[in-house]
PDB file of C-alpha atoms in Angstrom:
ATOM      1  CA  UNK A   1     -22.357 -13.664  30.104  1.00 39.00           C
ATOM      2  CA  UNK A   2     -20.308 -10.468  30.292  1.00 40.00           C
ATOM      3  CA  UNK A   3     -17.265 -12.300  29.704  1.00 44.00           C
ATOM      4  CA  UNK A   4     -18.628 -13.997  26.808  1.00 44.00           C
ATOM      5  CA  UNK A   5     -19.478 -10.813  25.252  1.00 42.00           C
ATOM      6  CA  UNK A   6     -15.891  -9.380  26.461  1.00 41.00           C
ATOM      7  CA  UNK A   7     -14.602 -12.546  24.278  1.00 45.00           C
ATOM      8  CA  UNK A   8     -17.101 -12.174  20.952  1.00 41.00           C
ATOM      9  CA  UNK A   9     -16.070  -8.527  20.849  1.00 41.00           C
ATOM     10  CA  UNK A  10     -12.136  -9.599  20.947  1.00 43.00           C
ATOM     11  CA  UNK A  11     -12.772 -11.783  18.353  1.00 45.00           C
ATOM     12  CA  UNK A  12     -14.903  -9.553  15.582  1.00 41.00           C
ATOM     13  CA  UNK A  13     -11.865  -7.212  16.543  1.00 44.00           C
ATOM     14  CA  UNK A  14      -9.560  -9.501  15.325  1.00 49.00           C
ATOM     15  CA  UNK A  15     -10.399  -9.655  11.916  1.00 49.00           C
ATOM     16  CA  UNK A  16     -11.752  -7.482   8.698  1.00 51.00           C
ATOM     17  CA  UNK A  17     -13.852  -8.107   6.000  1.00 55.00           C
ATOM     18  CA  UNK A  18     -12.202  -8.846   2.558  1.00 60.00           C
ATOM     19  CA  UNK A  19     -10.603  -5.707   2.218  1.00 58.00           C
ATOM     20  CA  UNK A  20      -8.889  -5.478  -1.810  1.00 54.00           C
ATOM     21  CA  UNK A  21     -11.079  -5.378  -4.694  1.00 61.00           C
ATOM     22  CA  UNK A  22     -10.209  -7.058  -7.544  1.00 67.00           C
ATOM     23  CA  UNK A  23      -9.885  -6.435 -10.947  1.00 78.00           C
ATOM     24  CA  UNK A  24     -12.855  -7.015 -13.148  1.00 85.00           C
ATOM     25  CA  UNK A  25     -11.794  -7.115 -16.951  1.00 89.00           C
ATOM     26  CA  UNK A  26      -9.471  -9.620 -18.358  1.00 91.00           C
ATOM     27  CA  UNK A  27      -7.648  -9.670 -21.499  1.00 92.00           C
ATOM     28  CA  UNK A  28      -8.145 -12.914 -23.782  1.00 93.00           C
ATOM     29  CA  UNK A  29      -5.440 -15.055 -24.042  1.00 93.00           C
ATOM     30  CA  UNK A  30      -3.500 -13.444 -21.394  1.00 93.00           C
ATOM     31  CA  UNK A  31      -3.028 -14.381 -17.520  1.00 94.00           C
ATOM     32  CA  UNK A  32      -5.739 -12.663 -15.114  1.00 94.00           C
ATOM     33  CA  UNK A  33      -5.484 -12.539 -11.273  1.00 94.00           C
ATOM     34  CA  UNK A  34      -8.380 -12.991  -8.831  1.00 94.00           C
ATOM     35  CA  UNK A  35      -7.819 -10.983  -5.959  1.00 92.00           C
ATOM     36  CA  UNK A  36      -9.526 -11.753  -2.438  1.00 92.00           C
ATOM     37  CA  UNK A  37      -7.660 -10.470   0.322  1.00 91.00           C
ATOM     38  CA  UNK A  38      -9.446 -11.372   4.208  1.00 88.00           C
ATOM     39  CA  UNK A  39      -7.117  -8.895   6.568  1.00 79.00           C
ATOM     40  CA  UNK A  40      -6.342 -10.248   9.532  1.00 74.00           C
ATOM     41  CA  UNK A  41      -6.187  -7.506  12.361  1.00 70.00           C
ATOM     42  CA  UNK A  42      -4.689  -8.751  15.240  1.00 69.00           C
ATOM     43  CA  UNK A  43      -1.386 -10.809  14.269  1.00 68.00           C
ATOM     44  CA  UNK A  44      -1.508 -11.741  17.585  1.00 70.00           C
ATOM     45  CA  UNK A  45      -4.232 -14.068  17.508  1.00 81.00           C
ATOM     46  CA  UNK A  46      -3.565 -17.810  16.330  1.00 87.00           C
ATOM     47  CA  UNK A  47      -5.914 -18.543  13.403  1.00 90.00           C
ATOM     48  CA  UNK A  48      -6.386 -21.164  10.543  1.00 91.00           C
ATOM     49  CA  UNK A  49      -8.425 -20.400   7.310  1.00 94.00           C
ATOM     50  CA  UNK A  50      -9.425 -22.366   3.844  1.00 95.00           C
ATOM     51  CA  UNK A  51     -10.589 -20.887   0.573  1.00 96.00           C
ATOM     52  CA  UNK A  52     -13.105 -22.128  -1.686  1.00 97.00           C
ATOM     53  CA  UNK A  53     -14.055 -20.268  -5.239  1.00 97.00           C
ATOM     54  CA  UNK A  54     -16.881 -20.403  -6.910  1.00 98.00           C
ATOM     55  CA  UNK A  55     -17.488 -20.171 -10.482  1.00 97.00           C
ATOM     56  CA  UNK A  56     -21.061 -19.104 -12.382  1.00 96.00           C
ATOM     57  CA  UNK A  57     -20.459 -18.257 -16.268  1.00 95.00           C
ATOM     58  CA  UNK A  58     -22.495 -16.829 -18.655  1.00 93.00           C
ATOM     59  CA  UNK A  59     -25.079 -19.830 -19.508  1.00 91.00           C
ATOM     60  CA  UNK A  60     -24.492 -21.197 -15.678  1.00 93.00           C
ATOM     61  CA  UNK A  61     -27.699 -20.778 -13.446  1.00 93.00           C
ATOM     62  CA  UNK A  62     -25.878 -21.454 -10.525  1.00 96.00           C
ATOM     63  CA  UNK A  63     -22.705 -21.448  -9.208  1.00 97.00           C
ATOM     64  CA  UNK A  64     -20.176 -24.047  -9.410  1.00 96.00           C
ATOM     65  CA  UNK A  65     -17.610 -25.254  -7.109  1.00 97.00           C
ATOM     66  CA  UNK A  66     -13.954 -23.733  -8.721  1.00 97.00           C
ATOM     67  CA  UNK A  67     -11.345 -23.982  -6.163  1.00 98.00           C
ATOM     68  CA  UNK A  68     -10.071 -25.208  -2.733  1.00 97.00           C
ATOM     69  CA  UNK A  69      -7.394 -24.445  -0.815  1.00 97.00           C
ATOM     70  CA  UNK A  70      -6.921 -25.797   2.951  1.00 95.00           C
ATOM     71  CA  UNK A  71      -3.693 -27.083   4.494  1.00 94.00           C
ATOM     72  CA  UNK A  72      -1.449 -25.870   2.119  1.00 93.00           C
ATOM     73  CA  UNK A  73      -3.420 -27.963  -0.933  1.00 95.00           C
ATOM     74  CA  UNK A  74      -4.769 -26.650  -3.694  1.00 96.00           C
ATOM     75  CA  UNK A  75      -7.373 -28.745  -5.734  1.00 96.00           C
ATOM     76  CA  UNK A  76      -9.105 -27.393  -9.065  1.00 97.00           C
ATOM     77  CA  UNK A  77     -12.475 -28.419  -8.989  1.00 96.00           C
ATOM     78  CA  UNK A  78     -13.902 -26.884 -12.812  1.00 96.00           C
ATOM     79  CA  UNK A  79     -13.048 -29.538 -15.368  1.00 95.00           C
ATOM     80  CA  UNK A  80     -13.100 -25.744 -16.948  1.00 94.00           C
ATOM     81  CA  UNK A  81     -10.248 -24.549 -15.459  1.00 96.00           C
ATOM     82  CA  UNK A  82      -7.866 -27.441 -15.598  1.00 95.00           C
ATOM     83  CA  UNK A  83      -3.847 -26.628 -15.615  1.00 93.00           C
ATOM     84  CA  UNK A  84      -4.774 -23.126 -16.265  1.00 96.00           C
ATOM     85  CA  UNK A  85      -5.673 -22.188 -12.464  1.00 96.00           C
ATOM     86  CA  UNK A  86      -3.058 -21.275  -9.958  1.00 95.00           C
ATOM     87  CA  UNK A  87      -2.963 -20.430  -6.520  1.00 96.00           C
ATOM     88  CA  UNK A  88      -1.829 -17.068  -5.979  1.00 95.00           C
ATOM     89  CA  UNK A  89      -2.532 -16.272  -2.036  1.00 94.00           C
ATOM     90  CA  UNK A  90      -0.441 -16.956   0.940  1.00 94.00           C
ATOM     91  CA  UNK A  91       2.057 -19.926   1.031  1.00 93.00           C
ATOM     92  CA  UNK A  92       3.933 -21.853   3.719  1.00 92.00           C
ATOM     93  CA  UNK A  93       1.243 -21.317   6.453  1.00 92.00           C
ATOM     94  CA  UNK A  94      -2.370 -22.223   7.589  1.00 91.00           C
ATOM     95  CA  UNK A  95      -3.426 -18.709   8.341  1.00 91.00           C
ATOM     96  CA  UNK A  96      -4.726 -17.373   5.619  1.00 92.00           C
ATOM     97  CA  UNK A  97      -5.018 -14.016   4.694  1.00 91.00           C
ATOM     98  CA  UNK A  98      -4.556 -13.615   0.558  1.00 93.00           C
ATOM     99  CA  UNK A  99      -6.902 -16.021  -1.381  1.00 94.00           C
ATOM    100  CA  UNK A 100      -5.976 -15.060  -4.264  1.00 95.00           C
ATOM    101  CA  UNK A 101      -5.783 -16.959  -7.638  1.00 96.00           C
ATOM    102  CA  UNK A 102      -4.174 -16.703 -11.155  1.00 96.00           C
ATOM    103  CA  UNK A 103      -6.012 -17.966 -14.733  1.00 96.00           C
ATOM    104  CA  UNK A 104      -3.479 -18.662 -17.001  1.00 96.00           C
ATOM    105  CA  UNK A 105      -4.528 -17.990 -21.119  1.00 95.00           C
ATOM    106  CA  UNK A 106      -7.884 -16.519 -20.313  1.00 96.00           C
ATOM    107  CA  UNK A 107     -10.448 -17.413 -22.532  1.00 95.00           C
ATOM    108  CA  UNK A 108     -14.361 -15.708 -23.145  1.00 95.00           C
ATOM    109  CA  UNK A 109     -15.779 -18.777 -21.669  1.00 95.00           C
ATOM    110  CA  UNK A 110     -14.177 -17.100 -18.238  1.00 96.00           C
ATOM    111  CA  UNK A 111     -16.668 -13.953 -18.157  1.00 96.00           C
ATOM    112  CA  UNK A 112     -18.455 -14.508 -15.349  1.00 96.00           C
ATOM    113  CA  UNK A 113     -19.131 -14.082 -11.495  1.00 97.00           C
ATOM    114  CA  UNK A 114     -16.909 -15.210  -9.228  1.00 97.00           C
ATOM    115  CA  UNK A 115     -17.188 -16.115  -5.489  1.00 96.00           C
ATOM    116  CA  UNK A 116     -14.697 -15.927  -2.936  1.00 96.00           C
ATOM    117  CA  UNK A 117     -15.491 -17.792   0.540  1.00 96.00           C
ATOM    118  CA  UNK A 118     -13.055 -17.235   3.517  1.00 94.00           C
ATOM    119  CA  UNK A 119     -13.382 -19.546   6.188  1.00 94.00           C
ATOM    120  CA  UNK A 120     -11.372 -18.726   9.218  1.00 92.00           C
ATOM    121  CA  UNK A 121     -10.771 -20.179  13.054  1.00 91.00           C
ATOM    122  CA  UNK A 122      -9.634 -17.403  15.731  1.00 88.00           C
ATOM    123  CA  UNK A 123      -8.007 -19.599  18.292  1.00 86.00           C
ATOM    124  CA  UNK A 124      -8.281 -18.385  21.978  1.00 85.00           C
ATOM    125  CA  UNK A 125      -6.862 -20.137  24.999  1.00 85.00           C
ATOM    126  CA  UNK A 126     -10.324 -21.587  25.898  1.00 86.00           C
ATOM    127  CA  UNK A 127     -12.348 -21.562  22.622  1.00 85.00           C
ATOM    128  CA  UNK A 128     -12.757 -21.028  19.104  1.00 87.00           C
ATOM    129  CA  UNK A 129     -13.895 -18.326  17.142  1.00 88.00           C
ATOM    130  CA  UNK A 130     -15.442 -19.448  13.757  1.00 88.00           C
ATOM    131  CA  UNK A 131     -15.587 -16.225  10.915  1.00 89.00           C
ATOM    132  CA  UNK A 132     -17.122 -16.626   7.455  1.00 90.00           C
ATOM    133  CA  UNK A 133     -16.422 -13.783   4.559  1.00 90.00           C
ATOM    134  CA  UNK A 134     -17.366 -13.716   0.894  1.00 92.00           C
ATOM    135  CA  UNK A 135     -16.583 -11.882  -1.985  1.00 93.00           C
ATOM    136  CA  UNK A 136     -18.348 -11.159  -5.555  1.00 94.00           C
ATOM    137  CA  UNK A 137     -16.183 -10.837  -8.437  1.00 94.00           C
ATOM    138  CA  UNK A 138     -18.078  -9.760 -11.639  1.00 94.00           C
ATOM    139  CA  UNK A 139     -14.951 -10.355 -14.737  1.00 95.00           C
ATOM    140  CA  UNK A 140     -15.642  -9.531 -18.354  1.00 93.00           C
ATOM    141  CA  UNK A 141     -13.539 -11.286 -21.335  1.00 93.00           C
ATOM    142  CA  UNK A 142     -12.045  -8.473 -23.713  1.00 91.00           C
ATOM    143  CA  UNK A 143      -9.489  -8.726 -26.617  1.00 88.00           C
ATOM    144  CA  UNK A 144      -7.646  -5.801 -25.237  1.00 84.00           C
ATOM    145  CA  UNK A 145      -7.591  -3.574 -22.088  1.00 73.00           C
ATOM    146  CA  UNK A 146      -9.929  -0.640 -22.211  1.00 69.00           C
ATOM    147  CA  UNK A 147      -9.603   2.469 -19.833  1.00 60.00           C
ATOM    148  CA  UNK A 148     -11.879   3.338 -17.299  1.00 59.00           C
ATOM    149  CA  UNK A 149     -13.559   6.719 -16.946  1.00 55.00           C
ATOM    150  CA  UNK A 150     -11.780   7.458 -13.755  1.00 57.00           C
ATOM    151  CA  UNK A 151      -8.343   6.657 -15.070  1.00 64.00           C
ATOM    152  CA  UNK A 152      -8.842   9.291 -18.041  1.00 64.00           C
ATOM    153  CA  UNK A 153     -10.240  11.921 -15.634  1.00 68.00           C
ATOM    154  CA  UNK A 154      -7.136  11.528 -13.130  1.00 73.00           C
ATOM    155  CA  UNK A 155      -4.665  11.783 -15.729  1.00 72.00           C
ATOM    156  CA  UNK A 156      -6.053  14.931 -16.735  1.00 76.00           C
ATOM    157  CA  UNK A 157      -6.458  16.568 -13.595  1.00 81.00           C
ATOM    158  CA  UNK A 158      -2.344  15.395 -12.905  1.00 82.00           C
ATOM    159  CA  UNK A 159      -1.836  17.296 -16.120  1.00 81.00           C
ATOM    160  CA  UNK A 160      -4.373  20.202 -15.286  1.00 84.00           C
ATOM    161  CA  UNK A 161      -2.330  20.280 -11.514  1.00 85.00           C
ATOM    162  CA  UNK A 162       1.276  20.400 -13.531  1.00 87.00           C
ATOM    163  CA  UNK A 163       0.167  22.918 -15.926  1.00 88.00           C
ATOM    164  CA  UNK A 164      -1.367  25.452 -12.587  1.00 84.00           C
ATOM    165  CA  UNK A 165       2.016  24.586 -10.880  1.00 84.00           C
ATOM    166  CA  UNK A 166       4.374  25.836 -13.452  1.00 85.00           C
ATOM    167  CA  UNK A 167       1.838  29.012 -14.267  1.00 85.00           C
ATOM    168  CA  UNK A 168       2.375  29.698 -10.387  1.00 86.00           C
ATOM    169  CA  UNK A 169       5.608  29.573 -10.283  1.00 86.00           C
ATOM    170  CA  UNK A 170       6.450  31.988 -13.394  1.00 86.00           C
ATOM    171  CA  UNK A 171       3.984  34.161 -11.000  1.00 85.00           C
ATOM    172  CA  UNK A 172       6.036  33.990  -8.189  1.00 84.00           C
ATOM    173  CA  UNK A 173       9.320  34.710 -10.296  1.00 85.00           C
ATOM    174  CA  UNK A 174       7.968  37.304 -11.825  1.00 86.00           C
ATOM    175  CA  UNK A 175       6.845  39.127  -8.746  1.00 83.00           C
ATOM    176  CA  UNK A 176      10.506  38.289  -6.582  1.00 83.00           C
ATOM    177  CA  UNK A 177      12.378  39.654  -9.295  1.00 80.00           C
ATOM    178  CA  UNK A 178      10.128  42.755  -9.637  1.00 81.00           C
ATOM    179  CA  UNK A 179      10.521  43.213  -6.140  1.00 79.00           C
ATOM    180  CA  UNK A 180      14.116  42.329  -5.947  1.00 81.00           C
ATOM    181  CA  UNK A 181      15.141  44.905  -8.636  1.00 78.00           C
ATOM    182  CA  UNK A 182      12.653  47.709  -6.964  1.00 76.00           C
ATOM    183  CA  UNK A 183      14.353  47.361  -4.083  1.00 75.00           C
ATOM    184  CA  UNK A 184      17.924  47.617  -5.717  1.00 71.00           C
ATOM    185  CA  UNK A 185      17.082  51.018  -7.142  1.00 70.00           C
ATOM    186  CA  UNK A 186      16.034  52.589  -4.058  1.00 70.00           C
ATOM    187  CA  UNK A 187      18.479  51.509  -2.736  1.00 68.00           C
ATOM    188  CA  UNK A 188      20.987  53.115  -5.133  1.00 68.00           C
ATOM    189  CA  UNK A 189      18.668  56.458  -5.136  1.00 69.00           C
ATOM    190  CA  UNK A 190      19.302  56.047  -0.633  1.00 67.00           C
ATOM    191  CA  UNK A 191      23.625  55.419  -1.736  1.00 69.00           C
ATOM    192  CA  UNK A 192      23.399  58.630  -4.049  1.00 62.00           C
ATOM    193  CA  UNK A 193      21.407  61.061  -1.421  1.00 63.00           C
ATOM    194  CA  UNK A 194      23.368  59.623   1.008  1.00 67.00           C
ATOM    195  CA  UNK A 195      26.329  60.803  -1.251  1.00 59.00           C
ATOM    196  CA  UNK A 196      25.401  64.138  -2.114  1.00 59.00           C
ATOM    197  CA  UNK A 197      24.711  65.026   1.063  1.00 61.00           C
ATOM    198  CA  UNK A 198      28.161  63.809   2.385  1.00 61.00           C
ATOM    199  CA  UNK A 199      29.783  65.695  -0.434  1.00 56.00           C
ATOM    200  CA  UNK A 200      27.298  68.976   0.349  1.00 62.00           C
ATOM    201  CA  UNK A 201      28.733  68.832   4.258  1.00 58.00           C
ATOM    202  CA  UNK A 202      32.117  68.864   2.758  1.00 58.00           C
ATOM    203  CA  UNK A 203      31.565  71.977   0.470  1.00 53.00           C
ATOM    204  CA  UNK A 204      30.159  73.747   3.503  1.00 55.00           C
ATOM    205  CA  UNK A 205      33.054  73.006   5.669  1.00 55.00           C
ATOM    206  CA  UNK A 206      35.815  73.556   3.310  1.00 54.00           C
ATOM    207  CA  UNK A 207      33.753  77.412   2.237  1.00 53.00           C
ATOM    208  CA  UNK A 208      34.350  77.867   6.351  1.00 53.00           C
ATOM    209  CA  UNK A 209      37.571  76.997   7.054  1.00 48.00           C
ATOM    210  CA  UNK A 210      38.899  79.762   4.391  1.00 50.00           C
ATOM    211  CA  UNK A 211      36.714  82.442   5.586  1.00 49.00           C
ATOM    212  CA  UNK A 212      38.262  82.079   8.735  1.00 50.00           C
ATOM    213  CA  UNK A 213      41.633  82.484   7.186  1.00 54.00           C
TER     214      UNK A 213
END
């Protein structure tokens, strides 16, 4: 029993949920990608996977088989989506990892949900290890790209952060060369003590040298 556990713990290890979230608004009459991304943990491991989309629209009540992708085949299953869907994930190998696809000329009809199913094997020496992951997409159809909140709110704080930067800097060159140039004149009021008192010892010495004359 131990061991068993020792092997169902090496598997979940081996193996994240779907880790990249996708984009959720689409432009009309442009291409859109459908990200779904199932990271793979332990490269280690030998593992096969397939990919089947799903596809519920607007006036849908439930969803409908879009996609599938297993052995290296791709099939479009929406009469919907017909030479307008691509595969977009990983090529030239059973395991799996990007699920991704591409919609070519998006139309409105395309606002939807979509769902992303990962179906994996982890292949061991004396059994297999069967994983299942899903993913929600939630797209909207727009005529042009709008920008999110968060996007507007970083680009002002980058601006905000350059703006503080510069202002600091000015600071900082202000106060070296205040301190640079202080330092220069006592250093010239040290030379010109330093001088008079040099020329003072002189004075003195010369004044004694003729008395003693």
């Amino acid at each position: 029993i131990r061991g068993d556990k020792i092997g169902f713990l090496t598997a979940w290890s081996s193996f994240s949920p779907l880790c990249m979230d996708s984009d959720t608004e689409a432009v009309a009459s442009e291409g859109f990608k459908l990200g779904c991304i199932s990271c793979k943990m332990r490269g280690e491991v030998r593992a096969e996977a397939k990919v089947d989309w799903f596809f519920k629209g607007v006036d849908d009540t439930e969803f409908i088989p879009l996609y599938s992708y297993e052995n290296q085949v791709g099939e479009v299953r929406d009469p919907r989506f017909f030479e307008r869907l691509h595969w977009n994930g990983s090529k030239h190998t059973q395991d799996l990892q990007d699920g991704s696809l591409y919609i070519l000329n998006v139309t409105y009809n395309d606002t939807g949900t979509y769902n992303c199913l990962f179906f994996r094997s982890l292949m061991y020496n004396n059994y297999e290890f069967q994983t299942n992951t899903t993913k929600l997409i939630n797209v909207n159809v727009v005529a042009r790209l709008t920008r999110g909140m968060a996007s507007i709110l970083s680009e002002v704080m980058m601006y905000v952060s350059i703006i503080g930067l510069q202002f600091w800097l000015v600071v900082e060159m202000i106060y070296c060369y205040r301190k640079i140039a202080a330092a220069g004149e006592e250093a010239l009021r040290e030379s010109a003590a330093e001088y008079l008192a040099i020329a003072s010892e002189s004075k003195d010495n010369c004044a004694g040298v003729q008395v003693a004359e």
